[in-house]
Amino acid sequence: MSDQRTLDLDDVDDLALGAVVLGTGGGGDPYVAKIMLREAIEKHGPITLVNAEDLDPDGLILPVAMVGAPTVIVEKFPNGHEAHTVLRAMEQQRGARGIAVMPIEVGGMNTLFPIAVAAELGLPCVDADGMRRAFPQIEMTLLTLAGISASPMTLSDVKGNYVYFEAKDNQTGEKLVRACVAQMGMLAVMSAYPITAKQCAQHAVNGSLSYCLEIGRRVRAIQEGGPDAYQELLDFCEAQILFTGKILDIERRTTAGWARGTVTLEHLSDPARAMRVEIQNENLVAFEDGEAIATVPDLITLIDVETGVPMTTEGLSFGQRLHVIAMPAHPRWITPDGLALAGPRAFGYDIDYAPLGGAS
Amino acid sequence: MSDQRTLDLDDVDDLALGAVVLGTGGGGDPYVAKIMLREAIEKHGPITLVNAEDLDPDGLILPVAMVGAPTVIVEKFPNGHEAHTVLRAMEQQRGARGIAVMPIEVGGMNTLFPIAVAAELGLPCVDADGMRRAFPQIEMTLLTLAGISASPMTLSDVKGNYVYFEAKDNQTGEKLVRACVAQMGMLAVMSAYPITAKQCAQHAVNGSLSYCLEIGRRVRAIQEGGPDAYQELLDFCEAQILFTGKILDIERRTTAGWARGTVTLEHLSDPARAMRVEIQNENLVAFEDGEAIATVPDLITLIDVETGVPMTTEGLSFGQRLHVIAMPAHPRWITPDGLALAGPRAFGYDIDYAPLGGAS
């Protein structure tokens, strides 16, 4: 990519691969988002990727995301009007036209969706997001940590229902949006965190789309059988393979709007070793011998040993051989307020954050 | 009341009594709303009651109501800011100042609350509402029957959270508002159905606050022991006493946000006769010998035989002696589309509407 970078058709598959890695099992399969992005590029041409710091500091950035159940989103994809509705409403509320679109999260389909929206609107996409991974709740962003309000938030569904929120805090905003999405057939498009380019440059994770794309390229190299490909991925992400095993058991349950589950793996070379990965939409904690060896907000990603395919939770199957890869979260998450917002206790686990150790 | 009518302190108790009758067991105890209205009158003076047809036909009417669980509302009453927020937002959306406040329902505390809001805002209150009784769902109005959208709707809670809705149909609007209210501690203030004075004159129930007040005056006469007082109430409302009995059993349960219950009465003079009143927030169906003899949308109200006090569902007690009174709904409810919207089947009962017969 040059300084004036663009995303074109050749980047779509790599972006999607990176998005699954950063989605840590959640965030949904970007398959449909890939189709949507390809169509948008074929129709509107490559999307310009910009750095927030190169934009007019007072310019309005338009974050956008799908909200709902990933399984539903894959079946009932937004038709395009929703994003138009929520972003135009946001512009009207702010009294300004947006100068760029931005992903709120850079994991799962919400990585590709905002890029397609940018193409539709003829706007560039900011090379940034709010977390450098996927999280299931709207308030779990570095923007919240910076004291930036998620409100006003705008929400629209495929039927044209529209809701506008001004919540006093981002947790309440999450609850109100989630409650409405449940009445919208578990799928809606949201804009939130309207920020200026200056705020984006200061407080978002800048470079996260490039980061996602680079991860995707390295995963593709693994799939193409490059000899040092795994090591290059691990080096790039400062990641480590925690465990390599086959799935002995998958327990899935849906409770209170969460896709919860537990995946148990037996080590391929030492059957006495077992790993348990706890899931709430995303892979959140990896236990070995009852000890948490990797925890949220660090990223726990499962990659198929044979195919090099990074796995969403829905795609896991009994007997599958997987590398359990842990990669460090953005350093701003590994702070007291970051861990309070998105550490293990924020998800109801009665354990402390476990810093990632050396490579296993 | 003169042609230029006002509501003053002397009217508050009567209005509240009428509101319990028209609340048919639901809509909440107006006790706290009475205090609120008294304070508003003491501070701002009597409230002018106006007919919609006497207003500027293009003038904006501001309907307002509390939404949530009556039991919660009695404990955590709105502080006044909520109504201001939702009505100012509505005015801003419509691009006009409101010329009068209007109750959406004229049963329970939502009768008195809008009058107090009118006093606070220095506006008259329209002598009208959307149903001439209380119903638990926002779309159950004669305005819906007239094809008037409940949207835009504005909603605010005591903490200052604010939500604006544009729902494609009034049923969806109800679901979205209800979902948000559940996240707002089960109490919020809403404006919906922004209409012009002309629409109000054509499609609302005009005169319903006067009707409520007149009912309250007649109930007070009963309480004061007037010899023909019951008959005067029945004549005024075209009502009948279906049954006079004592409570043998009260079953209460809260499911899916509804206060459900069944009250079983034994007839005072003929113990072989029993009546069962089915409740979903409001008293909805009265059965005798397994036969529905009064059903929603007609009004079923329970009045204490000894004290003449009309009862909310929460106030019922074992052994209490009650008149079960049935009074006809506004005639526009007794139409195919009226019954489809608010007849027994709309509440999940597998029975047809039972027209009220002659006096028992």
PDB file of N, CA and C in Angstrom, chain A residues 210-288:
ATOM      1  N   SER A 210      -5.162  -1.812   8.692  1.00  0.00           N
ATOM      2  CA  SER A 210      -3.905  -2.304   8.109  1.00  0.00           C
ATOM      3  C   SER A 210      -3.394  -3.513   8.887  1.00  0.00           C
ATOM      4  N   TYR A 211      -3.486  -3.423  10.195  1.00  0.00           N
ATOM      5  CA  TYR A 211      -3.071  -4.524  11.069  1.00  0.00           C
ATOM      6  C   TYR A 211      -3.867  -5.783  10.726  1.00  0.00           C
ATOM      7  N   CYS A 212      -5.179  -5.623  10.573  1.00  0.00           N
ATOM      8  CA  CYS A 212      -6.053  -6.747  10.223  1.00  0.00           C
ATOM      9  C   CYS A 212      -5.651  -7.333   8.863  1.00  0.00           C
ATOM     10  N   LEU A 213      -5.394  -6.458   7.914  1.00  0.00           N
ATOM     11  CA  LEU A 213      -5.020  -6.901   6.571  1.00  0.00           C
ATOM     12  C   LEU A 213      -3.686  -7.651   6.602  1.00  0.00           C
ATOM     13  N   GLU A 214      -2.736  -7.145   7.359  1.00  0.00           N
ATOM     14  CA  GLU A 214      -1.423  -7.798   7.451  1.00  0.00           C
ATOM     15  C   GLU A 214      -1.555  -9.171   8.105  1.00  0.00           C
ATOM     16  N   ILE A 215      -2.393  -9.268   9.123  1.00  0.00           N
ATOM     17  CA  ILE A 215      -2.632 -10.578   9.744  1.00  0.00           C
ATOM     18  C   ILE A 215      -3.222 -11.529   8.710  1.00  0.00           C
ATOM     19  N   GLY A 216      -4.202 -11.032   7.962  1.00  0.00           N
ATOM     20  CA  GLY A 216      -4.844 -11.866   6.949  1.00  0.00           C
ATOM     21  C   GLY A 216      -3.851 -12.376   5.917  1.00  0.00           C
ATOM     22  N   ARG A 217      -2.955 -11.513   5.491  1.00  0.00           N
ATOM     23  CA  ARG A 217      -1.941 -11.931   4.505  1.00  0.00           C
ATOM     24  C   ARG A 217      -1.074 -13.050   5.056  1.00  0.00           C
ATOM     25  N   ARG A 218      -0.733 -12.947   6.340  1.00  0.00           N
ATOM     26  CA  ARG A 218       0.115 -13.976   6.945  1.00  0.00           C
ATOM     27  C   ARG A 218      -0.659 -15.285   7.143  1.00  0.00           C
ATOM     28  N   VAL A 219      -1.947 -15.176   7.432  1.00  0.00           N
ATOM     29  CA  VAL A 219      -2.754 -16.396   7.545  1.00  0.00           C
ATOM     30  C   VAL A 219      -2.863 -17.065   6.175  1.00  0.00           C
ATOM     31  N   ARG A 220      -3.031 -16.255   5.160  1.00  0.00           N
ATOM     32  CA  ARG A 220      -3.092 -16.833   3.811  1.00  0.00           C
ATOM     33  C   ARG A 220      -1.780 -17.549   3.473  1.00  0.00           C
ATOM     34  N   ALA A 221      -0.660 -16.959   3.895  1.00  0.00           N
ATOM     35  CA  ALA A 221       0.633 -17.603   3.659  1.00  0.00           C
ATOM     36  C   ALA A 221       0.686 -18.968   4.350  1.00  0.00           C
ATOM     37  N   ILE A 222       0.094 -19.052   5.535  1.00  0.00           N
ATOM     38  CA  ILE A 222       0.016 -20.353   6.219  1.00  0.00           C
ATOM     39  C   ILE A 222      -0.783 -21.328   5.363  1.00  0.00           C
ATOM     40  N   GLN A 223      -1.926 -20.849   4.880  1.00  0.00           N
ATOM     41  CA  GLN A 223      -2.799 -21.721   4.087  1.00  0.00           C
ATOM     42  C   GLN A 223      -2.116 -22.148   2.788  1.00  0.00           C
ATOM     43  N   GLU A 224      -1.227 -21.279   2.294  1.00  0.00           N
ATOM     44  CA  GLU A 224      -0.509 -21.614   1.059  1.00  0.00           C
ATOM     45  C   GLU A 224       0.723 -22.458   1.339  1.00  0.00           C
ATOM     46  N   GLY A 225       0.970 -22.759   2.605  1.00  0.00           N
ATOM     47  CA  GLY A 225       2.022 -23.701   2.959  1.00  0.00           C
ATOM     48  C   GLY A 225       3.412 -23.099   3.054  1.00  0.00           C
ATOM     49  N   GLY A 226       3.496 -21.799   3.203  1.00  0.00           N
ATOM     50  CA  GLY A 226       4.802 -21.170   3.370  1.00  0.00           C
ATOM     51  C   GLY A 226       5.532 -21.769   4.572  1.00  0.00           C
ATOM     52  N   PRO A 227       6.803 -22.081   4.444  1.00  0.00           N
ATOM     53  CA  PRO A 227       7.501 -22.839   5.481  1.00  0.00           C
ATOM     54  C   PRO A 227       7.586 -22.095   6.817  1.00  0.00           C
ATOM     55  N   ASP A 228       7.812 -20.798   6.776  1.00  0.00           N
ATOM     56  CA  ASP A 228       7.939 -20.058   8.034  1.00  0.00           C
ATOM     57  C   ASP A 228       6.694 -19.231   8.329  1.00  0.00           C
ATOM     58  N   ALA A 229       5.600 -19.606   7.676  1.00  0.00           N
ATOM     59  CA  ALA A 229       4.423 -18.740   7.719  1.00  0.00           C
ATOM     60  C   ALA A 229       3.872 -18.596   9.141  1.00  0.00           C
ATOM     61  N   TYR A 230       3.778 -19.689   9.882  1.00  0.00           N
ATOM     62  CA  TYR A 230       3.250 -19.600  11.248  1.00  0.00           C
ATOM     63  C   TYR A 230       4.100 -18.660  12.081  1.00  0.00           C
ATOM     64  N   GLN A 231       5.428 -18.861  11.977  1.00  0.00           N
ATOM     65  CA  GLN A 231       6.307 -18.027  12.789  1.00  0.00           C
ATOM     66  C   GLN A 231       6.164 -16.554  12.414  1.00  0.00           C
ATOM     67  N   GLU A 232       5.947 -16.313  11.127  1.00  0.00           N
ATOM     68  CA  GLU A 232       5.794 -14.914  10.713  1.00  0.00           C
ATOM     69  C   GLU A 232       4.506 -14.302  11.265  1.00  0.00           C
ATOM     70  N   LEU A 233       3.468 -15.109  11.292  1.00  0.00           N
ATOM     71  CA  LEU A 233       2.224 -14.613  11.901  1.00  0.00           C
ATOM     72  C   LEU A 233       2.438 -14.323  13.386  1.00  0.00           C
ATOM     73  N   LEU A 234       3.057 -15.291  14.062  1.00  0.00           N
ATOM     74  CA  LEU A 234       3.256 -15.131  15.510  1.00  0.00           C
ATOM     75  C   LEU A 234       4.146 -13.921  15.802  1.00  0.00           C
ATOM     76  N   ASP A 235       5.201 -13.777  15.008  1.00  0.00           N
ATOM     77  CA  ASP A 235       6.094 -12.634  15.221  1.00  0.00           C
ATOM     78  C   ASP A 235       5.359 -11.316  14.996  1.00  0.00           C
ATOM     79  N   PHE A 236       4.559 -11.284  13.925  1.00  0.00           N
ATOM     80  CA  PHE A 236       3.885 -10.021  13.594  1.00  0.00           C
ATOM     81  C   PHE A 236       2.924  -9.604  14.709  1.00  0.00           C
ATOM     82  N   CYS A 237       2.233 -10.598  15.273  1.00  0.00           N
ATOM     83  CA  CYS A 237       1.213 -10.304  16.298  1.00  0.00           C
ATOM     84  C   CYS A 237       1.772 -10.393  17.714  1.00  0.00           C
ATOM     85  N   GLU A 238       3.060 -10.676  17.848  1.00  0.00           N
ATOM     86  CA  GLU A 238       3.643 -10.965  19.171  1.00  0.00           C
ATOM     87  C   GLU A 238       2.836 -12.068  19.852  1.00  0.00           C
ATOM     88  N   ALA A 239       2.402 -13.030  19.051  1.00  0.00           N
ATOM     89  CA  ALA A 239       1.504 -14.075  19.545  1.00  0.00           C
ATOM     90  C   ALA A 239       2.271 -15.342  19.901  1.00  0.00           C
ATOM     91  N   GLN A 240       1.581 -16.277  20.493  1.00  0.00           N
ATOM     92  CA  GLN A 240       2.170 -17.560  20.831  1.00  0.00           C
ATOM     93  C   GLN A 240       1.121 -18.652  20.659  1.00  0.00           C
ATOM     94  N   ILE A 241       1.616 -19.852  20.339  1.00  0.00           N
ATOM     95  CA  ILE A 241       0.706 -20.996  20.305  1.00  0.00           C
ATOM     96  C   ILE A 241       0.650 -21.545  21.723  1.00  0.00           C
ATOM     97  N   LEU A 242      -0.513 -21.413  22.345  1.00  0.00           N
ATOM     98  CA  LEU A 242      -0.680 -21.852  23.730  1.00  0.00           C
ATOM     99  C   LEU A 242      -0.763 -23.359  23.817  1.00  0.00           C
ATOM    100  N   PHE A 243      -1.340 -23.981  22.769  1.00  0.00           N
ATOM    101  CA  PHE A 243      -1.762 -25.374  22.883  1.00  0.00           C
ATOM    102  C   PHE A 243      -2.104 -25.848  21.478  1.00  0.00           C
ATOM    103  N   THR A 244      -1.815 -27.097  21.182  1.00  0.00           N
ATOM    104  CA  THR A 244      -2.262 -27.683  19.923  1.00  0.00           C
ATOM    105  C   THR A 244      -2.963 -28.995  20.251  1.00  0.00           C
ATOM    106  N   GLY A 245      -4.249 -29.045  19.982  1.00  0.00           N
ATOM    107  CA  GLY A 245      -4.989 -30.231  20.400  1.00  0.00           C
ATOM    108  C   GLY A 245      -6.179 -30.500  19.511  1.00  0.00           C
ATOM    109  N   LYS A 246      -6.883 -31.587  19.836  1.00  0.00           N
ATOM    110  CA  LYS A 246      -8.108 -31.888  19.090  1.00  0.00           C
ATOM    111  C   LYS A 246      -9.308 -31.746  20.021  1.00  0.00           C
ATOM    112  N   ILE A 247     -10.417 -31.377  19.408  1.00  0.00           N
ATOM    113  CA  ILE A 247     -11.609 -31.091  20.214  1.00  0.00           C
ATOM    114  C   ILE A 247     -12.205 -32.393  20.736  1.00  0.00           C
ATOM    115  N   LEU A 248     -12.254 -32.504  22.073  1.00  0.00           N
ATOM    116  CA  LEU A 248     -12.887 -33.649  22.731  1.00  0.00           C
ATOM    117  C   LEU A 248     -14.354 -33.383  22.990  1.00  0.00           C
ATOM    118  N   ASP A 249     -14.682 -32.121  23.188  1.00  0.00           N
ATOM    119  CA  ASP A 249     -16.046 -31.790  23.591  1.00  0.00           C
ATOM    120  C   ASP A 249     -16.348 -30.333  23.261  1.00  0.00           C
ATOM    121  N   ILE A 250     -17.543 -30.114  22.743  1.00  0.00           N
ATOM    122  CA  ILE A 250     -18.026 -28.742  22.555  1.00  0.00           C
ATOM    123  C   ILE A 250     -19.381 -28.644  23.210  1.00  0.00           C
ATOM    124  N   GLU A 251     -19.493 -27.729  24.146  1.00  0.00           N
ATOM    125  CA  GLU A 251     -20.789 -27.492  24.774  1.00  0.00           C
ATOM    126  C   GLU A 251     -21.224 -26.094  24.374  1.00  0.00           C
ATOM    127  N   ARG A 252     -22.428 -26.009  23.807  1.00  0.00           N
ATOM    128  CA  ARG A 252     -22.931 -24.695  23.398  1.00  0.00           C
ATOM    129  C   ARG A 252     -24.266 -24.445  24.064  1.00  0.00           C
ATOM    130  N   ARG A 253     -24.473 -23.211  24.472  1.00  0.00           N
ATOM    131  CA  ARG A 253     -25.785 -22.834  25.012  1.00  0.00           C
ATOM    132  C   ARG A 253     -25.990 -21.346  24.767  1.00  0.00           C
ATOM    133  N   THR A 254     -27.231 -20.974  24.558  1.00  0.00           N
ATOM    134  CA  THR A 254     -27.532 -19.554  24.360  1.00  0.00           C
ATOM    135  C   THR A 254     -28.296 -19.075  25.574  1.00  0.00           C
ATOM    136  N   THR A 255     -27.709 -18.141  26.311  1.00  0.00           N
ATOM    137  CA  THR A 255     -28.365 -17.632  27.515  1.00  0.00           C
ATOM    138  C   THR A 255     -28.270 -16.127  27.516  1.00  0.00           C
ATOM    139  N   ALA A 256     -29.401 -15.490  27.796  1.00  0.00           N
ATOM    140  CA  ALA A 256     -29.461 -14.026  27.948  1.00  0.00           C
ATOM    141  C   ALA A 256     -28.783 -13.331  26.777  1.00  0.00           C
ATOM    142  N   GLY A 257     -29.014 -13.852  25.595  1.00  0.00           N
ATOM    143  CA  GLY A 257     -28.512 -13.179  24.410  1.00  0.00           C
ATOM    144  C   GLY A 257     -27.066 -13.475  24.072  1.00  0.00           C
ATOM    145  N   TRP A 258     -26.418 -14.290  24.868  1.00  0.00           N
ATOM    146  CA  TRP A 258     -25.034 -14.659  24.602  1.00  0.00           C
ATOM    147  C   TRP A 258     -24.969 -16.055  24.000  1.00  0.00           C
ATOM    148  N   ALA A 259     -24.047 -16.217  23.049  1.00  0.00           N
ATOM    149  CA  ALA A 259     -23.708 -17.563  22.598  1.00  0.00           C
ATOM    150  C   ALA A 259     -22.591 -18.056  23.516  1.00  0.00           C
ATOM    151  N   ARG A 260     -22.962 -18.832  24.518  1.00  0.00           N
ATOM    152  CA  ARG A 260     -21.976 -19.331  25.466  1.00  0.00           C
ATOM    153  C   ARG A 260     -21.532 -20.724  25.068  1.00  0.00           C
ATOM    154  N   GLY A 261     -20.345 -21.076  25.467  1.00  0.00           N
ATOM    155  CA  GLY A 261     -19.882 -22.408  25.157  1.00  0.00           C
ATOM    156  C   GLY A 261     -18.576 -22.714  25.855  1.00  0.00           C
ATOM    157  N   THR A 262     -18.229 -23.979  25.831  1.00  0.00           N
ATOM    158  CA  THR A 262     -16.957 -24.450  26.357  1.00  0.00           C
ATOM    159  C   THR A 262     -16.401 -25.441  25.356  1.00  0.00           C
ATOM    160  N   VAL A 263     -15.174 -25.228  24.954  1.00  0.00           N
ATOM    161  CA  VAL A 263     -14.505 -26.167  24.059  1.00  0.00           C
ATOM    162  C   VAL A 263     -13.384 -26.830  24.835  1.00  0.00           C
ATOM    163  N   THR A 264     -13.368 -28.151  24.840  1.00  0.00           N
ATOM    164  CA  THR A 264     -12.312 -28.886  25.535  1.00  0.00           C
ATOM    165  C   THR A 264     -11.432 -29.580  24.498  1.00  0.00           C
ATOM    166  N   LEU A 265     -10.130 -29.368  24.646  1.00  0.00           N
ATOM    167  CA  LEU A 265      -9.163 -29.935  23.699  1.00  0.00           C
ATOM    168  C   LEU A 265      -8.192 -30.856  24.423  1.00  0.00           C
ATOM    169  N   GLU A 266      -7.806 -31.917  23.741  1.00  0.00           N
ATOM    170  CA  GLU A 266      -6.758 -32.817  24.249  1.00  0.00           C
ATOM    171  C   GLU A 266      -5.497 -32.552  23.433  1.00  0.00           C
ATOM    172  N   HIS A 267      -4.364 -32.423  24.120  1.00  0.00           N
ATOM    173  CA  HIS A 267      -3.125 -32.077  23.414  1.00  0.00           C
ATOM    174  C   HIS A 267      -2.756 -33.180  22.422  1.00  0.00           C
ATOM    175  N   LEU A 268      -2.296 -32.785  21.252  1.00  0.00           N
ATOM    176  CA  LEU A 268      -2.004 -33.776  20.208  1.00  0.00           C
ATOM    177  C   LEU A 268      -0.828 -34.661  20.568  1.00  0.00           C
ATOM    178  N   SER A 269       0.178 -34.092  21.219  1.00  0.00           N
ATOM    179  CA  SER A 269       1.374 -34.895  21.486  1.00  0.00           C
ATOM    180  C   SER A 269       1.452 -35.377  22.930  1.00  0.00           C
ATOM    181  N   ASP A 270       0.606 -34.822  23.805  1.00  0.00           N
ATOM    182  CA  ASP A 270       0.623 -35.248  25.212  1.00  0.00           C
ATOM    183  C   ASP A 270      -0.814 -35.352  25.706  1.00  0.00           C
ATOM    184  N   PRO A 271      -1.449 -36.514  25.526  1.00  0.00           N
ATOM    185  CA  PRO A 271      -2.878 -36.657  25.856  1.00  0.00           C
ATOM    186  C   PRO A 271      -3.190 -36.361  27.321  1.00  0.00           C
ATOM    187  N   ALA A 272      -2.185 -36.278  28.168  1.00  0.00           N
ATOM    188  CA  ALA A 272      -2.440 -35.935  29.565  1.00  0.00           C
ATOM    189  C   ALA A 272      -2.783 -34.454  29.720  1.00  0.00           C
ATOM    190  N   ARG A 273      -2.423 -33.668  28.710  1.00  0.00           N
ATOM    191  CA  ARG A 273      -2.691 -32.229  28.791  1.00  0.00           C
ATOM    192  C   ARG A 273      -4.048 -31.922  28.152  1.00  0.00           C
ATOM    193  N   ALA A 274      -4.809 -31.086  28.836  1.00  0.00           N
ATOM    194  CA  ALA A 274      -6.102 -30.673  28.291  1.00  0.00           C
ATOM    195  C   ALA A 274      -6.244 -29.166  28.434  1.00  0.00           C
ATOM    196  N   MET A 275      -6.933 -28.597  27.475  1.00  0.00           N
ATOM    197  CA  MET A 275      -7.219 -27.162  27.534  1.00  0.00           C
ATOM    198  C   MET A 275      -8.713 -26.951  27.405  1.00  0.00           C
ATOM    199  N   ARG A 276      -9.189 -25.977  28.159  1.00  0.00           N
ATOM    200  CA  ARG A 276     -10.606 -25.627  28.114  1.00  0.00           C
ATOM    201  C   ARG A 276     -10.709 -24.151  27.727  1.00  0.00           C
ATOM    202  N   VAL A 277     -11.442 -23.882  26.660  1.00  0.00           N
ATOM    203  CA  VAL A 277     -11.630 -22.496  26.213  1.00  0.00           C
ATOM    204  C   VAL A 277     -13.077 -22.100  26.486  1.00  0.00           C
ATOM    205  N   GLU A 278     -13.227 -21.054  27.266  1.00  0.00           N
ATOM    206  CA  GLU A 278     -14.569 -20.576  27.612  1.00  0.00           C
ATOM    207  C   GLU A 278     -14.989 -19.473  26.641  1.00  0.00           C
ATOM    208  N   ILE A 279     -16.224 -19.580  26.167  1.00  0.00           N
ATOM    209  CA  ILE A 279     -16.728 -18.692  25.114  1.00  0.00           C
ATOM    210  C   ILE A 279     -17.954 -17.937  25.598  1.00  0.00           C
ATOM    211  N   GLN A 280     -17.973 -16.639  25.390  1.00  0.00           N
ATOM    212  CA  GLN A 280     -19.217 -15.861  25.451  1.00  0.00           C
ATOM    213  C   GLN A 280     -19.172 -14.996  24.196  1.00  0.00           C
ATOM    214  N   ASN A 281     -19.753 -15.491  23.140  1.00  0.00           N
ATOM    215  CA  ASN A 281     -19.633 -14.908  21.793  1.00  0.00           C
ATOM    216  C   ASN A 281     -18.174 -15.030  21.333  1.00  0.00           C
ATOM    217  N   GLU A 282     -17.236 -14.399  22.044  1.00  0.00           N
ATOM    218  CA  GLU A 282     -15.820 -14.528  21.751  1.00  0.00           C
ATOM    219  C   GLU A 282     -15.184 -15.590  22.656  1.00  0.00           C
ATOM    220  N   ASN A 283     -13.984 -16.058  22.252  1.00  0.00           N
ATOM    221  CA  ASN A 283     -13.172 -16.907  23.126  1.00  0.00           C
ATOM    222  C   ASN A 283     -12.597 -16.008  24.218  1.00  0.00           C
ATOM    223  N   LEU A 284     -12.937 -16.291  25.470  1.00  0.00           N
ATOM    224  CA  LEU A 284     -12.596 -15.313  26.518  1.00  0.00           C
ATOM    225  C   LEU A 284     -11.500 -15.774  27.464  1.00  0.00           C
ATOM    226  N   VAL A 285     -11.489 -17.047  27.818  1.00  0.00           N
ATOM    227  CA  VAL A 285     -10.478 -17.542  28.756  1.00  0.00           C
ATOM    228  C   VAL A 285     -10.030 -18.930  28.304  1.00  0.00           C
ATOM    229  N   ALA A 286      -8.702 -19.158  28.350  1.00  0.00           N
ATOM    230  CA  ALA A 286      -8.156 -20.498  28.101  1.00  0.00           C
ATOM    231  C   ALA A 286      -7.566 -21.017  29.403  1.00  0.00           C
ATOM    232  N   PHE A 287      -8.088 -22.171  29.835  1.00  0.00           N
ATOM    233  CA  PHE A 287      -7.629 -22.801  31.066  1.00  0.00           C
ATOM    234  C   PHE A 287      -6.801 -24.034  30.729  1.00  0.00           C
ATOM    235  N   GLU A 288      -5.685 -24.239  31.415  1.00  0.00           N
ATOM    236  CA  GLU A 288      -5.006 -25.530  31.371  1.00  0.00           C
ATOM    237  C   GLU A 288      -4.786 -25.972  32.806  1.00  0.00           C
TER     238      GLU A 288
END
